[in-house]
PDB file of C-alpha atoms in Angstrom:
ATOM      1  CA  MET A   1      84.024 -58.156 118.667  1.00  0.00           C
ATOM      2  CA  HIS A   2      80.799 -58.279 120.699  1.00  0.00           C
ATOM      3  CA  ALA A   3      78.353 -55.403 120.343  1.00  0.00           C
ATOM      4  CA  ASP A   4      76.338 -54.135 123.284  1.00  0.00           C
ATOM      5  CA  PRO A   5      72.603 -55.006 123.335  1.00  0.00           C
ATOM      6  CA  MET A   6      71.507 -51.516 122.234  1.00  0.00           C
ATOM      7  CA  THR A   7      73.792 -51.608 119.191  1.00  0.00           C
ATOM      8  CA  THR A   8      72.594 -55.117 118.373  1.00  0.00           C
ATOM      9  CA  ARG A   9      68.971 -53.958 118.574  1.00  0.00           C
ATOM     10  CA  ALA A  10      69.683 -50.885 116.445  1.00  0.00           C
ATOM     11  CA  ARG A  11      71.447 -53.083 113.868  1.00  0.00           C
ATOM     12  CA  GLN A  12      68.430 -55.386 113.677  1.00  0.00           C
ATOM     13  CA  MET A  13      66.130 -52.395 113.228  1.00  0.00           C
ATOM     14  CA  LEU A  14      68.371 -51.003 110.470  1.00  0.00           C
ATOM     15  CA  LEU A  15      68.573 -54.345 108.658  1.00  0.00           C
ATOM     16  CA  SER A  16      64.793 -54.654 108.754  1.00  0.00           C
ATOM     17  CA  ARG A  17      64.360 -51.074 107.510  1.00  0.00           C
ATOM     18  CA  ARG A  18      66.892 -51.666 104.721  1.00  0.00           C
ATOM     19  CA  SER A  19      64.963 -54.730 103.555  1.00  0.00           C
ATOM     20  CA  ALA A  20      61.685 -52.803 103.593  1.00  0.00           C
ATOM     21  CA  LEU A  21      63.187 -49.879 101.687  1.00  0.00           C
ATOM     22  CA  ARG A  22      64.736 -52.166  99.081  1.00  0.00           C
ATOM     23  CA  ALA A  23      61.416 -53.946  98.608  1.00  0.00           C
ATOM     24  CA  ALA A  24      59.563 -50.634  98.329  1.00  0.00           C
ATOM     25  CA  ARG A  25      62.057 -49.351  95.783  1.00  0.00           C
ATOM     26  CA  ALA A  26      61.708 -52.545  93.761  1.00  0.00           C
ATOM     27  CA  ASP A  27      57.924 -51.993  93.760  1.00  0.00           C
ATOM     28  CA  THR A  28      58.379 -48.504  92.283  1.00  0.00           C
ATOM     29  CA  ARG A  29      60.192 -49.657  89.145  1.00  0.00           C
ATOM     30  CA  PRO A  30      58.154 -49.279  85.963  1.00  0.00           C
ATOM     31  CA  GLY A  31      56.308 -52.511  85.303  1.00  0.00           C
ATOM     32  CA  ALA A  32      56.778 -53.759  88.879  1.00  0.00           C
ATOM     33  CA  GLY A  33      53.219 -53.019  89.928  1.00  0.00           C
ATOM     34  CA  GLY A  34      53.941 -49.525  91.237  1.00  0.00           C
ATOM     35  CA  GLY A  35      53.054 -46.236  89.707  1.00  0.00           C
ATOM     36  CA  GLY A  36      56.357 -46.064  87.799  1.00  0.00           C
ATOM     37  CA  ASP A  37      56.910 -42.567  89.118  1.00  0.00           C
ATOM     38  CA  GLY A  38      58.596 -43.629  92.354  1.00  0.00           C
ATOM     39  CA  CYS A  39      55.306 -43.614  94.284  1.00  0.00           C
ATOM     40  CA  PRO A  40      53.716 -47.007  94.770  1.00  0.00           C
ATOM     41  CA  PRO A  41      49.941 -46.588  94.863  1.00  0.00           C
ATOM     42  CA  ALA A  42      49.598 -48.687  98.042  1.00  0.00           C
ATOM     43  CA  ARG A  43      51.901 -46.383  99.981  1.00  0.00           C
ATOM     44  CA  GLY A  44      50.494 -43.111  98.712  1.00  0.00           C
ATOM     45  CA  ALA A  45      53.736 -41.183  99.204  1.00  0.00           C
ATOM     46  CA  CYS A  46      57.195 -41.139  97.706  1.00  0.00           C
ATOM     47  CA  LEU A  47      60.088 -42.564  99.635  1.00  0.00           C
ATOM     48  CA  PRO A  48      62.704 -40.049 100.738  1.00  0.00           C
ATOM     49  CA  PRO A  49      65.524 -40.519  98.223  1.00  0.00           C
ATOM     50  CA  HIS A  50      68.246 -40.490 100.854  1.00  0.00           C
ATOM     51  CA  GLU A  51      66.654 -42.807 103.432  1.00  0.00           C
ATOM     52  CA  LEU A  52      68.237 -46.029 102.163  1.00  0.00           C
ATOM     53  CA  GLU A  53      71.637 -44.336 101.986  1.00  0.00           C
ATOM     54  CA  GLU A  54      71.306 -43.143 105.608  1.00  0.00           C
ATOM     55  CA  VAL A  55      70.413 -46.662 106.752  1.00  0.00           C
ATOM     56  CA  GLU A  56      73.395 -48.098 104.844  1.00  0.00           C
ATOM     57  CA  ALA A  57      75.693 -45.459 106.388  1.00  0.00           C
ATOM     58  CA  ALA A  58      74.479 -46.337 109.891  1.00  0.00           C
ATOM     59  CA  LEU A  59      75.135 -50.045 109.265  1.00  0.00           C
ATOM     60  CA  GLU A  60      78.636 -49.113 108.113  1.00  0.00           C
ATOM     61  CA  ARG A  61      79.216 -47.082 111.297  1.00  0.00           C
ATOM     62  CA  ILE A  62      78.192 -50.128 113.333  1.00  0.00           C
ATOM     63  CA  ALA A  63      80.604 -52.335 111.370  1.00  0.00           C
ATOM     64  CA  GLN A  64      83.415 -49.826 111.927  1.00  0.00           C
ATOM     65  CA  GLY A  65      82.688 -49.418 115.633  1.00  0.00           C
ATOM     66  CA  ARG A  66      81.749 -45.739 115.223  1.00  0.00           C
ATOM     67  CA  PHE A  67      78.015 -46.086 115.905  1.00  0.00           C
ATOM     68  CA  GLY A  68      76.596 -43.771 118.542  1.00  0.00           C
ATOM     69  CA  GLY A  69      79.018 -40.882 118.192  1.00  0.00           C
ATOM     70  CA  CYS A  70      77.837 -37.480 117.009  1.00  0.00           C
ATOM     71  CA  GLU A  71      79.495 -36.498 113.736  1.00  0.00           C
ATOM     72  CA  GLN A  72      79.103 -32.818 114.639  1.00  0.00           C
ATOM     73  CA  CYS A  73      80.401 -32.435 118.210  1.00  0.00           C
ATOM     74  CA  GLY A  74      81.975 -35.847 118.816  1.00  0.00           C
ATOM     75  CA  GLY A  75      79.809 -36.506 121.860  1.00  0.00           C
ATOM     76  CA  ALA A  76      77.527 -39.448 122.392  1.00  0.00           C
ATOM     77  CA  ILE A  77      74.173 -39.703 120.666  1.00  0.00           C
ATOM     78  CA  GLY A  78      71.635 -40.602 123.334  1.00  0.00           C
ATOM     79  CA  ARG A  79      70.487 -44.198 123.557  1.00  0.00           C
ATOM     80  CA  GLN A  80      66.827 -43.215 123.286  1.00  0.00           C
ATOM     81  CA  ARG A  81      67.546 -41.203 120.131  1.00  0.00           C
ATOM     82  CA  LEU A  82      69.421 -44.119 118.584  1.00  0.00           C
ATOM     83  CA  LEU A  83      66.576 -46.491 119.359  1.00  0.00           C
ATOM     84  CA  ALA A  84      64.059 -44.052 117.867  1.00  0.00           C
ATOM     85  CA  VAL A  85      66.240 -43.019 114.894  1.00  0.00           C
ATOM     86  CA  PRO A  86      69.049 -45.580 114.566  1.00  0.00           C
ATOM     87  CA  GLU A  87      70.385 -43.891 111.431  1.00  0.00           C
ATOM     88  CA  ALA A  88      70.935 -40.597 113.317  1.00  0.00           C
ATOM     89  CA  ARG A  89      74.334 -39.035 112.639  1.00  0.00           C
ATOM     90  CA  CYS A  90      74.111 -36.295 115.278  1.00  0.00           C
ATOM     91  CA  CYS A  91      73.040 -35.880 118.872  1.00  0.00           C
ATOM     92  CA  LEU A  92      69.747 -34.109 119.455  1.00  0.00           C
ATOM     93  CA  THR A  93      71.425 -30.805 120.342  1.00  0.00           C
ATOM     94  CA  CYS A  94      73.453 -30.735 117.119  1.00  0.00           C
ATOM     95  CA  ALA A  95      70.476 -31.917 115.044  1.00  0.00           C
ATOM     96  CA  ASP A  96      68.361 -29.073 116.474  1.00  0.00           C
ATOM     97  CA  THR A  97      71.109 -26.557 115.736  1.00  0.00           C
ATOM     98  CA  ARG A  98      71.468 -27.882 112.209  1.00  0.00           C
ATOM     99  CA  ALA A  99      67.707 -27.663 111.632  1.00  0.00           C
ATOM    100  CA  ARG A 100      67.567 -24.086 112.946  1.00  0.00           C
ATOM    101  CA  ASP A 101      70.492 -23.072 110.734  1.00  0.00           C
ATOM    102  CA  ALA A 102      68.848 -24.649 107.694  1.00  0.00           C
ATOM    103  CA  SER A 103      65.536 -22.903 108.288  1.00  0.00           C
ATOM    104  CA  GLY A 104      66.750 -19.505 108.997  1.00  0.00           C
TER     105      GLY A 104
END
Protein backbone atom coordinates (compact mmCIF):
# COMPACT_ATOMS: atom_id res chain seq x y z
CA MET A 1 0.00 0.00 0.00
CA HIS A 2 1.32 3.45 -0.97
CA ALA A 3 1.01 6.25 1.57
CA ASP A 4 0.28 9.81 0.51
CA PRO A 5 3.18 12.31 0.70
CA MET A 6 1.89 13.95 3.90
CA THR A 7 1.69 10.61 5.70
CA THR A 8 5.14 9.69 4.43
CA ARG A 9 6.53 12.99 5.73
CA ALA A 10 4.79 12.57 9.09
CA ARG A 11 6.18 9.02 9.35
CA GLN A 12 9.71 10.28 8.71
CA MET A 13 9.26 12.98 11.35
CA LEU A 14 7.96 10.40 13.85
CA LEU A 15 10.81 7.97 13.15
CA SER A 16 13.34 10.76 13.66
CA ARG A 17 11.63 11.86 16.89
CA ARG A 18 11.52 8.26 18.14
CA SER A 19 15.26 7.89 17.56
CA ALA A 20 15.97 11.15 19.38
CA LEU A 21 13.76 10.19 22.31
CA ARG A 22 15.35 6.75 22.59
CA ALA A 23 18.81 8.31 22.55
CA ALA A 24 17.81 10.88 25.16
CA ARG A 25 16.34 8.18 27.38
CA ALA A 26 19.52 6.12 27.05
CA ASP A 27 21.49 9.20 28.16
CA THR A 28 19.38 9.47 31.33
CA ARG A 29 20.24 6.01 32.65
CA PRO A 30 22.46 6.04 35.73
CA GLY A 31 26.07 5.80 34.64
CA ALA A 32 25.27 6.82 31.05
CA GLY A 33 26.58 10.35 31.43
CA GLY A 34 23.24 11.87 32.42
CA GLY A 35 22.12 13.05 35.78
CA GLY A 36 20.68 9.63 36.66
CA ASP A 37 17.44 11.29 37.68
CA GLY A 38 15.89 11.28 34.21
CA CYS A 39 17.19 14.78 33.42
CA PRO A 40 20.32 14.88 31.30
CA PRO A 41 22.34 17.95 32.26
CA ALA A 42 22.78 19.03 28.62
CA ARG A 43 19.04 19.22 28.07
CA GLY A 44 18.16 20.92 31.33
CA ALA A 45 14.63 19.49 31.47
CA CYS A 46 13.02 16.12 31.93
CA LEU A 47 11.46 14.37 28.99
CA PRO A 48 7.69 13.97 29.15
CA PRO A 49 7.22 10.34 30.20
CA HIS A 50 4.50 9.67 27.65
CA GLU A 51 6.10 11.29 24.59
CA LEU A 52 7.80 8.15 23.27
CA GLU A 53 4.59 6.17 23.74
CA GLU A 54 2.61 8.78 21.77
CA VAL A 55 5.13 8.65 18.93
CA GLU A 56 4.99 4.83 18.90
CA ALA A 57 1.16 4.95 18.86
CA ALA A 58 1.19 7.34 15.89
CA LEU A 59 3.55 5.04 13.97
CA GLU A 60 1.18 2.17 14.70
CA ARG A 61 -1.78 4.20 13.39
CA ILE A 62 0.16 4.82 10.18
CA ALA A 63 0.92 1.10 9.84
CA GLN A 64 -2.76 0.26 10.37
CA GLY A 65 -3.99 2.90 7.93
CA ARG A 66 -5.77 4.86 10.69
CA PHE A 67 -3.47 7.90 10.72
CA GLY A 68 -5.17 11.27 10.41
CA GLY A 69 -8.52 10.40 11.95
CA CYS A 70 -9.67 12.03 15.18
CA GLU A 71 -10.13 9.47 17.94
CA GLN A 72 -12.75 11.70 19.58
CA CYS A 73 -15.17 12.73 16.82
CA GLY A 74 -14.05 10.50 13.94
CA GLY A 75 -13.41 13.46 11.66
CA ALA A 76 -10.18 14.29 9.92
CA ILE A 77 -7.26 15.82 11.77
CA GLY A 78 -6.08 18.77 9.71
CA ARG A 79 -2.99 18.32 7.57
CA GLN A 80 -1.28 21.34 9.13
CA ARG A 81 -1.90 19.95 12.63
CA LEU A 82 -0.49 16.57 11.64
CA LEU A 83 2.61 18.18 10.18
CA ALA A 84 3.08 20.27 13.33
CA VAL A 85 2.14 17.49 15.79
CA PRO A 86 2.27 14.18 13.90
CA GLU A 87 1.48 12.21 17.05
CA ALA A 88 -1.84 14.08 17.51
CA ARG A 89 -4.76 11.78 18.28
CA CYS A 90 -7.50 14.42 17.99
CA CYS A 91 -8.49 17.26 15.71
CA LEU A 92 -7.87 20.76 17.03
CA THR A 93 -11.51 21.27 18.02
CA CYS A 94 -11.60 18.08 20.11
CA ALA A 95 -8.15 18.78 21.59
CA ASP A 96 -9.32 22.25 22.67
CA THR A 97 -12.47 20.80 24.21
CA ARG A 98 -10.45 18.16 26.02
CA ALA A 99 -8.04 20.79 27.37
CA ARG A 100 -10.90 23.00 28.58
CA ASP A 101 -12.57 20.04 30.29
CA ALA A 102 -9.31 19.07 31.98
CA SER A 103 -8.67 22.58 33.28
CA GLY A 104 -12.02 23.38 34.56
